[in-house]
Coordinates of C-alpha atoms in Angstrom, one line a residue:
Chain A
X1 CA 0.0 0.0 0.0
X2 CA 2.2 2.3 1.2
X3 CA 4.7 1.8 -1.5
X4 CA 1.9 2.3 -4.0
X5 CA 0.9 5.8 -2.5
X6 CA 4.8 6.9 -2.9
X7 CA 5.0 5.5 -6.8
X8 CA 2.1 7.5 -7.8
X9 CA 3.2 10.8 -6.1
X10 CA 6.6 10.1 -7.8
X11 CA 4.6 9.5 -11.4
X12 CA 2.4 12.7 -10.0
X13 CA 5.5 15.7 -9.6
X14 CA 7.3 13.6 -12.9
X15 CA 3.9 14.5 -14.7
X16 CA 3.8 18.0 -13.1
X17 CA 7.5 18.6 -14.0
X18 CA 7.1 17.4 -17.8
X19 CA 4.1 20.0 -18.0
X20 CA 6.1 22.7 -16.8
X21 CA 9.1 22.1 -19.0
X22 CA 6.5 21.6 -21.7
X23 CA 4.9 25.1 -21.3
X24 CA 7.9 26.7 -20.5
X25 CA 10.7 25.6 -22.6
X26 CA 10.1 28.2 -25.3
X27 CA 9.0 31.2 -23.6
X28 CA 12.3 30.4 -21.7
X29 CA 14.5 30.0 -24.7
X30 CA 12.7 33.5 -27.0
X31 CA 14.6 35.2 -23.3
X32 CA 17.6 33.6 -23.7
X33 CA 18.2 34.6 -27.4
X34 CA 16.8 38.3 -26.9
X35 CA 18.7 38.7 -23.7
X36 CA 22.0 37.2 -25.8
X37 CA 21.4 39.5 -28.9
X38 CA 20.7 42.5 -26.2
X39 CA 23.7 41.8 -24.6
X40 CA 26.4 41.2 -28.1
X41 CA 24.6 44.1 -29.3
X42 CA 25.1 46.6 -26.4
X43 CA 28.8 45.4 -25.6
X44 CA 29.1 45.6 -29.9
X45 CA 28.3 49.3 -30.0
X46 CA 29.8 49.8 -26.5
X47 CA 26.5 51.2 -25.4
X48 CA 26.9 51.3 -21.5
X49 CA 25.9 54.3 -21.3
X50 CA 22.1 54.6 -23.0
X51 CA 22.0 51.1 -23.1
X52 CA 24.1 48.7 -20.4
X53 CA 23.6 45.0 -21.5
X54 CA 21.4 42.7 -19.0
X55 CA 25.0 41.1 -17.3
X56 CA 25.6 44.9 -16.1
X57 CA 22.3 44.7 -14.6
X58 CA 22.4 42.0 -13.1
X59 CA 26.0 43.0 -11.4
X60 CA 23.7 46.0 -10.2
X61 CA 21.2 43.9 -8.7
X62 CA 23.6 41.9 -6.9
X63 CA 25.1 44.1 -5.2
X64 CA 22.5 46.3 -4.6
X65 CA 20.7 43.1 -3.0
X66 CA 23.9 42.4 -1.2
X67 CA 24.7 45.8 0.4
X68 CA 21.0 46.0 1.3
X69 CA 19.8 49.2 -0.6
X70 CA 17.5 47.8 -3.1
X71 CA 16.3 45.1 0.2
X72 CA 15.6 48.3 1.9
X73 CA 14.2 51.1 -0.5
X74 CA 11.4 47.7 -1.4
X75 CA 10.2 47.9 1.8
X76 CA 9.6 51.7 2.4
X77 CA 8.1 51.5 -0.7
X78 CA 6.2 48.9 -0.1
X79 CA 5.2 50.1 3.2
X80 CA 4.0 53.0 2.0
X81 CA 1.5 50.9 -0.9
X82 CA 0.5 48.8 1.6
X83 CA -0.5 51.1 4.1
X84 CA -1.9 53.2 1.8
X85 CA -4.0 51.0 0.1
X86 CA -5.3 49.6 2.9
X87 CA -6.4 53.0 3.6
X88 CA -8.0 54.0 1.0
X89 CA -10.1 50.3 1.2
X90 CA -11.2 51.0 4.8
X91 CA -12.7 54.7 3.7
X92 CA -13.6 53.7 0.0
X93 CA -15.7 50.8 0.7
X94 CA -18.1 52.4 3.4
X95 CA -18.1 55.8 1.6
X96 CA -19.3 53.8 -1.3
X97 CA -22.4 52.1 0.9
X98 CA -23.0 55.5 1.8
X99 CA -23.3 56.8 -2.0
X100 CA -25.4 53.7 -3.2
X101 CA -27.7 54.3 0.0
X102 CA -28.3 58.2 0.4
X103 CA -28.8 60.3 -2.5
X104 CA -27.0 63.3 -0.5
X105 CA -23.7 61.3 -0.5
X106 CA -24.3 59.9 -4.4
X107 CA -25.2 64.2 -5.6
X108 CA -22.0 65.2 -3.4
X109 CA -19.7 62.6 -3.2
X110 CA -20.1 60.4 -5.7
X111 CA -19.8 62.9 -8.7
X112 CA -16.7 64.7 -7.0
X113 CA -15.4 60.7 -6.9
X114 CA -16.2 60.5 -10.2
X115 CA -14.2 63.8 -11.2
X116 CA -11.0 62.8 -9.2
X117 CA -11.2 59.2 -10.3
X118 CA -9.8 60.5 -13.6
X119 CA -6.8 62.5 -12.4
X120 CA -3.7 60.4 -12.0
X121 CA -3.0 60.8 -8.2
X122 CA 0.3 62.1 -8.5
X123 CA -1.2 65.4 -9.7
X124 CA -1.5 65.6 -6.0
X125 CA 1.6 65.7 -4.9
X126 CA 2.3 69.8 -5.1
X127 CA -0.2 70.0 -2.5
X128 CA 0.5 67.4 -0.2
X129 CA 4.1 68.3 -0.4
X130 CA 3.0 72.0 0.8
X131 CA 0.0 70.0 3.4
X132 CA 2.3 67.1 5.0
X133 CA 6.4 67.9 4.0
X134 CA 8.7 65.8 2.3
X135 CA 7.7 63.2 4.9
X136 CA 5.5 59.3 4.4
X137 CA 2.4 61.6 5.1
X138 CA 2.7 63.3 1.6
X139 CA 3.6 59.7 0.0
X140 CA 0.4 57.8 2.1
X141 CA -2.5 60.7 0.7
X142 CA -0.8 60.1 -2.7
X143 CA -1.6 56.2 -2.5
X144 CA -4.7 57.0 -0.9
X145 CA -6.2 59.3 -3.5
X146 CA -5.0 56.6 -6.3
X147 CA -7.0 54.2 -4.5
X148 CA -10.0 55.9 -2.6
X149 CA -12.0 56.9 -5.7
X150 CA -12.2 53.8 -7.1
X151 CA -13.3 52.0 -4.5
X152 CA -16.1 54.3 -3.7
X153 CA -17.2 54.1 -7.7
X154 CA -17.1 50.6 -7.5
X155 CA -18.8 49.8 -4.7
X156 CA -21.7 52.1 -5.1
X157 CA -22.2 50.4 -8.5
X158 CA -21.5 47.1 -7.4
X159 CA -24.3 47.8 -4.3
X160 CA -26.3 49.6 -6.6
X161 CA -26.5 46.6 -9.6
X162 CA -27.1 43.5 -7.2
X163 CA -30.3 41.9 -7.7
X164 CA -33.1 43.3 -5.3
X165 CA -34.1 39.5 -4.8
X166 CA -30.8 39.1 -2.2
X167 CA -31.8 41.4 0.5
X168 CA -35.5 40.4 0.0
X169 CA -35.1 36.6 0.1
X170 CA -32.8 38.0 3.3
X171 CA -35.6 39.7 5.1
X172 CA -38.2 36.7 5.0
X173 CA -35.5 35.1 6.8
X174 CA -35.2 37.7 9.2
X175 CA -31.8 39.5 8.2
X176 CA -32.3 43.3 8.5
X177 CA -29.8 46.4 9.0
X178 CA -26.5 46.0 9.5
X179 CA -26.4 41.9 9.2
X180 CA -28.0 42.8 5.6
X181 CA -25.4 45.0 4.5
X182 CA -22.5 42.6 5.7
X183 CA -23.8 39.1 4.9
X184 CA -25.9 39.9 1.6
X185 CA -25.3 43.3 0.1
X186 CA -21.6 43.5 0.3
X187 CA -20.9 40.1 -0.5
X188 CA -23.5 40.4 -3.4
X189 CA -21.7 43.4 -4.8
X190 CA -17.9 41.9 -4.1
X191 CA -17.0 41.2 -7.9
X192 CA -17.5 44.8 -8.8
X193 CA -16.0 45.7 -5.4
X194 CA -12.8 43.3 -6.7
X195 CA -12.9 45.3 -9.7
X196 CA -12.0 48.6 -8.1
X197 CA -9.3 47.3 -5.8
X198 CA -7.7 46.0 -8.8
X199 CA -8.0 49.4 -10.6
X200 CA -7.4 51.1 -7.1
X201 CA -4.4 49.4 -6.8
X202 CA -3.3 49.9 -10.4
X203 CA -4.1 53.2 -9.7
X204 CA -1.9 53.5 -6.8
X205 CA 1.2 51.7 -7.7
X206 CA 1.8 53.7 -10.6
X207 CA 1.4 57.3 -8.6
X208 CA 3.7 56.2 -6.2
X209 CA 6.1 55.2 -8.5
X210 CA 5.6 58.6 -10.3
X211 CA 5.8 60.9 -6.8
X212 CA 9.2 58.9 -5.9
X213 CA 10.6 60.0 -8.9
X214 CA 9.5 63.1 -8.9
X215 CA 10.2 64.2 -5.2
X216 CA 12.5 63.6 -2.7
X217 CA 11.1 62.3 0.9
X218 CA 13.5 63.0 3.4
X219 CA 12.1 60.0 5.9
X220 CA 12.5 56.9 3.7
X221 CA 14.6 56.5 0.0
X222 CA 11.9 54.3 -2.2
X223 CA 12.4 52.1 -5.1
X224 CA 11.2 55.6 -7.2
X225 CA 13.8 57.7 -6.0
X226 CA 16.6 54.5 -6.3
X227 CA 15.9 54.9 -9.6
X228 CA 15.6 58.9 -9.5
X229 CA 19.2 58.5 -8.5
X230 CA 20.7 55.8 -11.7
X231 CA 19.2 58.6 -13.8
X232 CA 21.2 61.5 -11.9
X233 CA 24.4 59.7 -11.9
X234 CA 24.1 58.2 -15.4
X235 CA 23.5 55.0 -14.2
X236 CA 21.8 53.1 -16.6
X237 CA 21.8 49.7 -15.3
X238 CA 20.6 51.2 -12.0
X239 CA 18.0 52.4 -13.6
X240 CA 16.9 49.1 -15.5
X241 CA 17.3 47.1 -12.6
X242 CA 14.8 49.6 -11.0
X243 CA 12.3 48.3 -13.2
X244 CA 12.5 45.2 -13.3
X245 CA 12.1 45.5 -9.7
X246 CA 9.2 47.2 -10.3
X247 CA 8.0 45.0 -12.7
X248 CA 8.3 41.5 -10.4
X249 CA 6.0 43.2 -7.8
X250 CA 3.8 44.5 -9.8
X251 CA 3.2 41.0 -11.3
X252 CA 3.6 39.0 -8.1
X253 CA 1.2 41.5 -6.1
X254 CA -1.4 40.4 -8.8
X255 CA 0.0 36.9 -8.2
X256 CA -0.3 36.9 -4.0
X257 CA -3.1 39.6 -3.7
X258 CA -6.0 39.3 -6.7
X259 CA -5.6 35.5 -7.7
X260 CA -7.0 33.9 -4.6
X261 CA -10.6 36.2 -4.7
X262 CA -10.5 35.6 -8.6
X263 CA -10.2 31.7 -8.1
X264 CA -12.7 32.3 -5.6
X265 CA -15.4 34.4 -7.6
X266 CA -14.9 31.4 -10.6
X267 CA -15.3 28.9 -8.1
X268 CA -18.9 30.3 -6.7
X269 CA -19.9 32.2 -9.1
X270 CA -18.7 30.8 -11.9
X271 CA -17.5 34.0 -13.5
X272 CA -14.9 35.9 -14.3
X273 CA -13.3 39.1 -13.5
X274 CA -10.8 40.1 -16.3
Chain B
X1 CA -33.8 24.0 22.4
X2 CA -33.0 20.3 21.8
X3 CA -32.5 19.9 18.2
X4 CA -35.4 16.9 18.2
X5 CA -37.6 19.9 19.2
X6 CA -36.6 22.3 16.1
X7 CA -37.1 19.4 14.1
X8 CA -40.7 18.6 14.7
X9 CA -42.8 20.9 12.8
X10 CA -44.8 23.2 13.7
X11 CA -48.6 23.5 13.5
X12 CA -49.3 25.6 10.0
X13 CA -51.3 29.0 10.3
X14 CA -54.6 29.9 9.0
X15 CA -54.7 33.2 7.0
X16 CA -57.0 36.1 6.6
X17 CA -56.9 38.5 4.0
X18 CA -59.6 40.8 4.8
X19 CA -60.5 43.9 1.7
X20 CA -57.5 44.4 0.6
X21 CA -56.7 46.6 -1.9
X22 CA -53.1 47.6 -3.4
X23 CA -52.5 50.9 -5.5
X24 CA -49.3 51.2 -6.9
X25 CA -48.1 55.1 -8.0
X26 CA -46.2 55.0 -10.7
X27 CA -44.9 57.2 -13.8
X28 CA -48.0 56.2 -16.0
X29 CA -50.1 57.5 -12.7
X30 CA -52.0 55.0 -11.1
X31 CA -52.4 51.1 -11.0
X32 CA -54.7 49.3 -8.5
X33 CA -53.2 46.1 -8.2
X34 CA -55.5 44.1 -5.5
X35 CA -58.9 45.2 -5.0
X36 CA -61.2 44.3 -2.2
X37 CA -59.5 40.5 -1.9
X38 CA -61.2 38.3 0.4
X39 CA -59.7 35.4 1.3
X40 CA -59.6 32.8 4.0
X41 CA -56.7 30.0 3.6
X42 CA -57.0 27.3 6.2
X43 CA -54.4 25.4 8.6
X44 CA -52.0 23.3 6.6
X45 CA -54.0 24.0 3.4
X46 CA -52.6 24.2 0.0
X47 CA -53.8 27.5 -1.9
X48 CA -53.0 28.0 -5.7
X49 CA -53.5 31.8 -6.6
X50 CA -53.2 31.3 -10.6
X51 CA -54.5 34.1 -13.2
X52 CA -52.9 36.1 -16.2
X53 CA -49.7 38.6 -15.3
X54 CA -50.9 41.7 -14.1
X55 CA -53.7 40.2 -11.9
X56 CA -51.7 40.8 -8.9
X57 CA -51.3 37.4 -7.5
X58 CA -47.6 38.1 -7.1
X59 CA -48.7 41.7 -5.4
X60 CA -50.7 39.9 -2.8
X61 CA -48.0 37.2 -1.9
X62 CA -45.9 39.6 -1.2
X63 CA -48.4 41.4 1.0
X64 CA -48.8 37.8 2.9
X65 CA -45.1 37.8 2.8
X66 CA -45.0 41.4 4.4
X67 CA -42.4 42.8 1.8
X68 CA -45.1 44.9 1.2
X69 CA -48.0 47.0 3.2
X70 CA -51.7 46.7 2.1
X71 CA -52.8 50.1 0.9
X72 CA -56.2 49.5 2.8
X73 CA -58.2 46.2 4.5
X74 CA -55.5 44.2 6.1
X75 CA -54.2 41.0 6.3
X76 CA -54.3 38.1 9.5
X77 CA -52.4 35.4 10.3
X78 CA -54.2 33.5 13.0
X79 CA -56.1 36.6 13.9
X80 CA -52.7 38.5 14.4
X81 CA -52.1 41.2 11.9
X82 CA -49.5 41.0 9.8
X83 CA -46.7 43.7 10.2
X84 CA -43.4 42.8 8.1
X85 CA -41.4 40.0 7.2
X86 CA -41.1 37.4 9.6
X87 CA -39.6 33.6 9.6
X88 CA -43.4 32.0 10.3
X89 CA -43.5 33.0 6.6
X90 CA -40.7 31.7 4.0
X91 CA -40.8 32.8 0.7
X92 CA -39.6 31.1 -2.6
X93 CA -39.0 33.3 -5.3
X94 CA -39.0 32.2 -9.4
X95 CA -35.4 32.8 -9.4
X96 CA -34.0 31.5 -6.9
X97 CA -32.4 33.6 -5.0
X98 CA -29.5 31.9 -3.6
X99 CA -26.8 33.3 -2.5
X100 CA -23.8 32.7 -4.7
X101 CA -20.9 33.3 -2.6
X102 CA -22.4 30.6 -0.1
X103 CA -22.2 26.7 -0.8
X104 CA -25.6 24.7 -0.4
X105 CA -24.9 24.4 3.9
X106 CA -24.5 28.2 4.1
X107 CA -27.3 28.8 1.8
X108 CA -29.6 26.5 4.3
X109 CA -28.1 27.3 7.0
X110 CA -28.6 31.7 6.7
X111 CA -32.1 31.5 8.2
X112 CA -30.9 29.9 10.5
X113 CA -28.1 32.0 11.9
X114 CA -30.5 34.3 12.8
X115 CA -32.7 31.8 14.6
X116 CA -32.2 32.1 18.5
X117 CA -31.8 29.7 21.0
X118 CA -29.7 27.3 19.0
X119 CA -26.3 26.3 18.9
X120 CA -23.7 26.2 15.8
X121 CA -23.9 22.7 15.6
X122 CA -27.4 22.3 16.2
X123 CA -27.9 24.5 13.3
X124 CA -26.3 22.4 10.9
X125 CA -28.2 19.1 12.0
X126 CA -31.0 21.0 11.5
X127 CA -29.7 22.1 7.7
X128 CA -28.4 18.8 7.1
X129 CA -31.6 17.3 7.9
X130 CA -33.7 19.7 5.2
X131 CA -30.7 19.0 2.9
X132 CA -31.1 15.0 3.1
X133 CA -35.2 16.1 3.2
X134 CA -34.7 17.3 -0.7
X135 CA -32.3 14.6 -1.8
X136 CA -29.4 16.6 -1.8
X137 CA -26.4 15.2 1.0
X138 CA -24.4 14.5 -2.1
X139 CA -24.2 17.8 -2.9
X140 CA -23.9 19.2 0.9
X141 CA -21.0 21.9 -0.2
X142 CA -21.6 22.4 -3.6
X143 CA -21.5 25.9 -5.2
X144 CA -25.2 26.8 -6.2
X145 CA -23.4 28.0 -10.1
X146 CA -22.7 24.3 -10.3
X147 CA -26.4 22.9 -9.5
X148 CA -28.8 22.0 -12.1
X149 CA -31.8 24.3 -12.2
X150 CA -34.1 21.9 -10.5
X151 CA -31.3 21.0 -7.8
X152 CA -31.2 25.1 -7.4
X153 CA -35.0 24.9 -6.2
X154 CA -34.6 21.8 -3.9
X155 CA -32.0 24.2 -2.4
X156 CA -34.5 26.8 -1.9
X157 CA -37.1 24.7 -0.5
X158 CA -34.9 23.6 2.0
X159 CA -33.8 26.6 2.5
X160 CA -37.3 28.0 3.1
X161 CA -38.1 24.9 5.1
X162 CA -35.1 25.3 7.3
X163 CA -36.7 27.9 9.9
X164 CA -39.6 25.8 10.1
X165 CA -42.3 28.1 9.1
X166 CA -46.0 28.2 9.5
X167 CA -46.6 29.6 6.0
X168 CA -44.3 28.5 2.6
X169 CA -45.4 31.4 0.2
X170 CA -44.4 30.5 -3.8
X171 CA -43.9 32.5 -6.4
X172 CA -44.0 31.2 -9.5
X173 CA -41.2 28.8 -8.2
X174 CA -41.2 26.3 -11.0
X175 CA -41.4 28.5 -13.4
X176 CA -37.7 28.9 -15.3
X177 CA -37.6 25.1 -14.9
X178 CA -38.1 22.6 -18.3
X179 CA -41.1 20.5 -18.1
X180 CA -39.4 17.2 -16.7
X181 CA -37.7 18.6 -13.9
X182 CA -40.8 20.1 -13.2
X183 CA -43.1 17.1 -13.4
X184 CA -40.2 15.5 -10.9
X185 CA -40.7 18.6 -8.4
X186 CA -44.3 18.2 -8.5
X187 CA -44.2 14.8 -7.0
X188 CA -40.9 15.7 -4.7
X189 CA -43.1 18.8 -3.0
X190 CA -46.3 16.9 -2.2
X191 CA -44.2 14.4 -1.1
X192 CA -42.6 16.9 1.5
X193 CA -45.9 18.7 2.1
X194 CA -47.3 15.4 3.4
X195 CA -44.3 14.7 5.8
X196 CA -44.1 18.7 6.7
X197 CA -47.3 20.0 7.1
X198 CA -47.6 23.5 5.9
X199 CA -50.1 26.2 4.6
X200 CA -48.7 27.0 1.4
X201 CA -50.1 29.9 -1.2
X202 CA -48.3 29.1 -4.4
X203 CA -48.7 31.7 -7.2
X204 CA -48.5 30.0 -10.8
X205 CA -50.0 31.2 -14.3
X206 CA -49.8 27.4 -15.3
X207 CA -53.5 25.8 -14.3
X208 CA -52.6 22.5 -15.0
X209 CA -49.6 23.0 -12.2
X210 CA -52.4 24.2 -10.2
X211 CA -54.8 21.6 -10.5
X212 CA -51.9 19.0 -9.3
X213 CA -50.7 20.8 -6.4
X214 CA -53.6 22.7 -4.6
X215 CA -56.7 21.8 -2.3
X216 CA -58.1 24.9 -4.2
X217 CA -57.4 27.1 -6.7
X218 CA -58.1 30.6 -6.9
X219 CA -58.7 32.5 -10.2
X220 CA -57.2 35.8 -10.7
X221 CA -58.7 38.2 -13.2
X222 CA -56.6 41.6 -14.2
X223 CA -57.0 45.2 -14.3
X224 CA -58.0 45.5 -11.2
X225 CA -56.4 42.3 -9.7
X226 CA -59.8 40.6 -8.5
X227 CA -60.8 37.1 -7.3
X228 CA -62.9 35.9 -10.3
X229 CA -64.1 32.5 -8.8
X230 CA -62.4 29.6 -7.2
X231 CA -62.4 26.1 -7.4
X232 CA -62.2 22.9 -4.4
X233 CA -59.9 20.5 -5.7
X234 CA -61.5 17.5 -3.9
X235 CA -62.0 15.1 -6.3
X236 CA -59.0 14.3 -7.4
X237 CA -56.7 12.0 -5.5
X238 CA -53.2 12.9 -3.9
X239 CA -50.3 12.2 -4.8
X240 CA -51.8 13.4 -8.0
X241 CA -49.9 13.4 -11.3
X242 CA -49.8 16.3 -13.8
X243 CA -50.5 14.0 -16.9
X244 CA -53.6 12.3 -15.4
X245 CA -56.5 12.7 -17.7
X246 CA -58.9 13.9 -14.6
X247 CA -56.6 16.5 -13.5
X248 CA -56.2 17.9 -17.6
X249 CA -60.3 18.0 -18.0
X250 CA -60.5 19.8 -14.5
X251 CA -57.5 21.9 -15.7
X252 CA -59.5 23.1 -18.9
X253 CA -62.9 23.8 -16.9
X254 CA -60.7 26.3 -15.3
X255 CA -59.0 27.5 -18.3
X256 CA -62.9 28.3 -20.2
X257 CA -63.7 30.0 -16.9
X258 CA -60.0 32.2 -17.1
X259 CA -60.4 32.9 -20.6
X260 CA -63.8 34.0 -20.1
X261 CA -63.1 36.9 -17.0
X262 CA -60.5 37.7 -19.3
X263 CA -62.8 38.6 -22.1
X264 CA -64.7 40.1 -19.7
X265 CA -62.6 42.6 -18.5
X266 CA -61.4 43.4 -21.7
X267 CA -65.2 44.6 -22.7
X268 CA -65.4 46.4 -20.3

């Protein structure tokens, strides 16, 4: 028996392995050869400085890992997303209800969310440098407006578009008030609500980004202003490393934060949110 | 509360509905819905409310229900007026109206969070016993996307019959569903009906389906919503089966008599 149960996981991760070689062997070998031409063609032309081939890039990241800057500007960075975001969820999502429910909030609040949703959040960064300093306060209400508008858009829809069956079936069965709007209506509107932390966060990444290259905090150095810096010394393979820094957390926040509730919303309702 | 308590069933309510009349204001002005209904249903009876859309027999289950407030003459529920929603009435709706984001035991089991006096796991013995009541332990944790559109209504039956109510009020509940799985869920219901004892008002615009199911059948006629006439049932044998040739001659008696209040009202 027991012998049995370890053959077939053996013949299971030799199954998973050949599928992963399988999908991956090409995607893996289009990299190889555009990294190699990159590199012959950047050491050809002697291109260091507009465009340093991928090995000096990867010397940067090294030691930029190894002497803990890069470690350490991804975490203020990250701590100041994270934080953020969370932010702008915990006041986006009730401001939101509020909108769907009261026609005050959706005549006030809701149009002005409407009007801000469209300007890229780093257009606020003037004034919260002048409100907060160079200081993580200016950098958080940056995130914050990336994400708060959103959220309130999307949840008032989502509220707004659910069918009016959910919080009557709910009532027969004696749900009313607050246990409506927690156990029906909000979870009833969650794919749309999904939808605008996705774009919130979109939203918000990007800003930041744009504000750490754009101003100097004195209380933390970012991943933005790491790369502010390649650009002010000339250092182009500081630079690209940057963003390919930039570019694995974007894709691995997707990865850690969005997948599970997408795999989720397929799973119960059978739908999906792309 | 022992579980073996929650689980017997309750006695089932007599109803009241006592000159009711509904008037809905809308953009094209007025619409009486209901006017001056009188109608008595009795303990553990079976009332089919059938008629053409527009007649109002949704209106008034929803009155029963309490999603909705008479505009005059008011409605009792053994000699207590009705005031809102409560769980001595369940409701199933023709969609129906499951959560999505819960699996079948959450979906049974929301009435009866909110019932006092039990514990956690006396709550799902309770749901598991509806669940195996509609044939479904096989499907305990299911997502409802996943469910057939028959298995979907078992769901909601249970559902409904979870909080053990006095009152199971139906709206059009078999209506999305083809005509085999319907024929099934004919059987399936009288089946439960006989082992849980309810009053039921059942709202249907198929007379055949009301023929099979009710003790009586009550005909709707539109523009106002008025009872036109009604008809006992008591001739015909239970469990009763939709394609039995007694059931489809009574089914077309009542069909002449629809057609004709329809004419009528047209004239008019």
């Amino acid at each position: 028996m027991k012998k049995n149960v370890a053959q077939e996981e053996a013949f299971d991760t030799s199954e998973k392995l050949k599928r992963f070689f399988k999908r991956w062997t090409g995607p893996a070998l289009v990299a190889i050869v555009l990294l190699g031409l990159w590199e012959t063609l950047s050491r050809y032309y002697d291109a260091y400085l507009i465009l340093p081939p991928p090995s000096s890039v990867a010397e940067y990241l090294w030691y930029a890992i190894a002497d803990g800057t890069l470690p350490g500007a991804v975490l203020v960075t990250l701590k100041r997303l994270f934080v953020g975001y969370l932010i702008g969820i915990a006041l986006g999502i009730p401001l939101g209800m509020l909108c769907a429910k009261l026609k005050v909030f959706r005549d006030t609040l809701g149009l002005l969310a409407m009007g801000l949703q469209a300007l890229p959040s780093v257009c606020w960064v003037p004034l919260a440098m002048l409100w907060f300093g160079q200081t993580e306060k200016a950098m958080l209400f940056v995130v914050v407006m990336g994400t708060v508008w959103s959220l309130i858009i999307a949840t008032q829809h989502g509220v707004n578009s659910i069918p009016p069956i959910y919080v009557r079936a709910a009532e027969t069965m004696g749900s009313k008030g607050m246990h409506t709007w927690i156990h029906v209506i909000l979870p009833a509107a969650f794919p749309n609500i999904l939808g605008g932390m996705k774009q919130g966060w979109a939203f918000a990444w990007r800003s930041l980004m744009a504000a750490e290259i754009y101003v100097v905090i004195l209380t933390g150095f970012g991943l933005g202003q790491l790369l502010h810096y390649g650009r002010e010394l000339m250092e182009m393979s500081q630079v690209i490393g940057v963003m390919c820094v930039v570019i694995a957390i974007g894709l691995l926040a997707d990865k850690l934060l969005f997948s599970p509730w997408e795999n989720f919303l397929r799973k119960k309702w059978g739908i999906t949110n792309d | 509360m022992s579980v073996h308590k929650e689980l017997e069933n309750v006695a089932p309510s007599k109803l009241s509905v006592r000159g009711v009349n509904k008037v809905f204001h809308g953009a094209q002005g007025k619409t009486v819905a209901l006017e001056d209904i009188n109608l008595k249903v009795d303990e553990g009876e079976f009332v089919c409310l059938v008629g053409p859309s527009g007649c109002g027999k949704s209106t008034l289950l929803n009155l029963i229900a309490g999603l909705d407030k008479p505009t005059s003459g008011k409605i009792l529920m053994d000699d207590k007026p009705i005031t809102g929603p409560g769980r001595d009435r369940m409701v199933m709706f023709q969609e129906h109206a499951l959560f999505p984001w819960l699996d079948v035991m959450g979906n049974v089991l929301f009435g009866l969070k909110l019932k006092p006096n039990l514990t956690n796991p006396e709550r799902r013995e309770v749901a598991k016993f509806y669940i195996h009541l509609v044939g479904l332990e096989k499907f305990m944790h299911a997502s409802i996307h996943e469910l057939s559109g028959g298995m979907r209504q078992r769901v909601a039956l249970a559902r409904a019959l979870a909080p053990n109510p006095r009152i199971l009020l139906m709206d059009e509940t078999f209506g999305a569903l083809d005509a085999l799985t319907r024929e099934q869920l004919y059987g399936e219901l009288q089946d439960i009906w006989q082992k849980r004892r309810k009053t039921i008002v059942f709202v249907t615009h198929n007379i055949r389906e009301a023929v099979c199911l009710g003790d009586r059948v009550i005909l709707f006629s539109p523009h106002p919503g008025r009872i036109a006439r009604e008809f006992k049932i008591d001739s015909l044998k239970r469990p009763r089966d939709i394609n039995d040739p007694d059931l489809t001659n009574y089914a077309s008696t009542i069909t002449a008599a629809l057609k004709q209040h329809i004419g009528g009202s047209v004239a008019e």
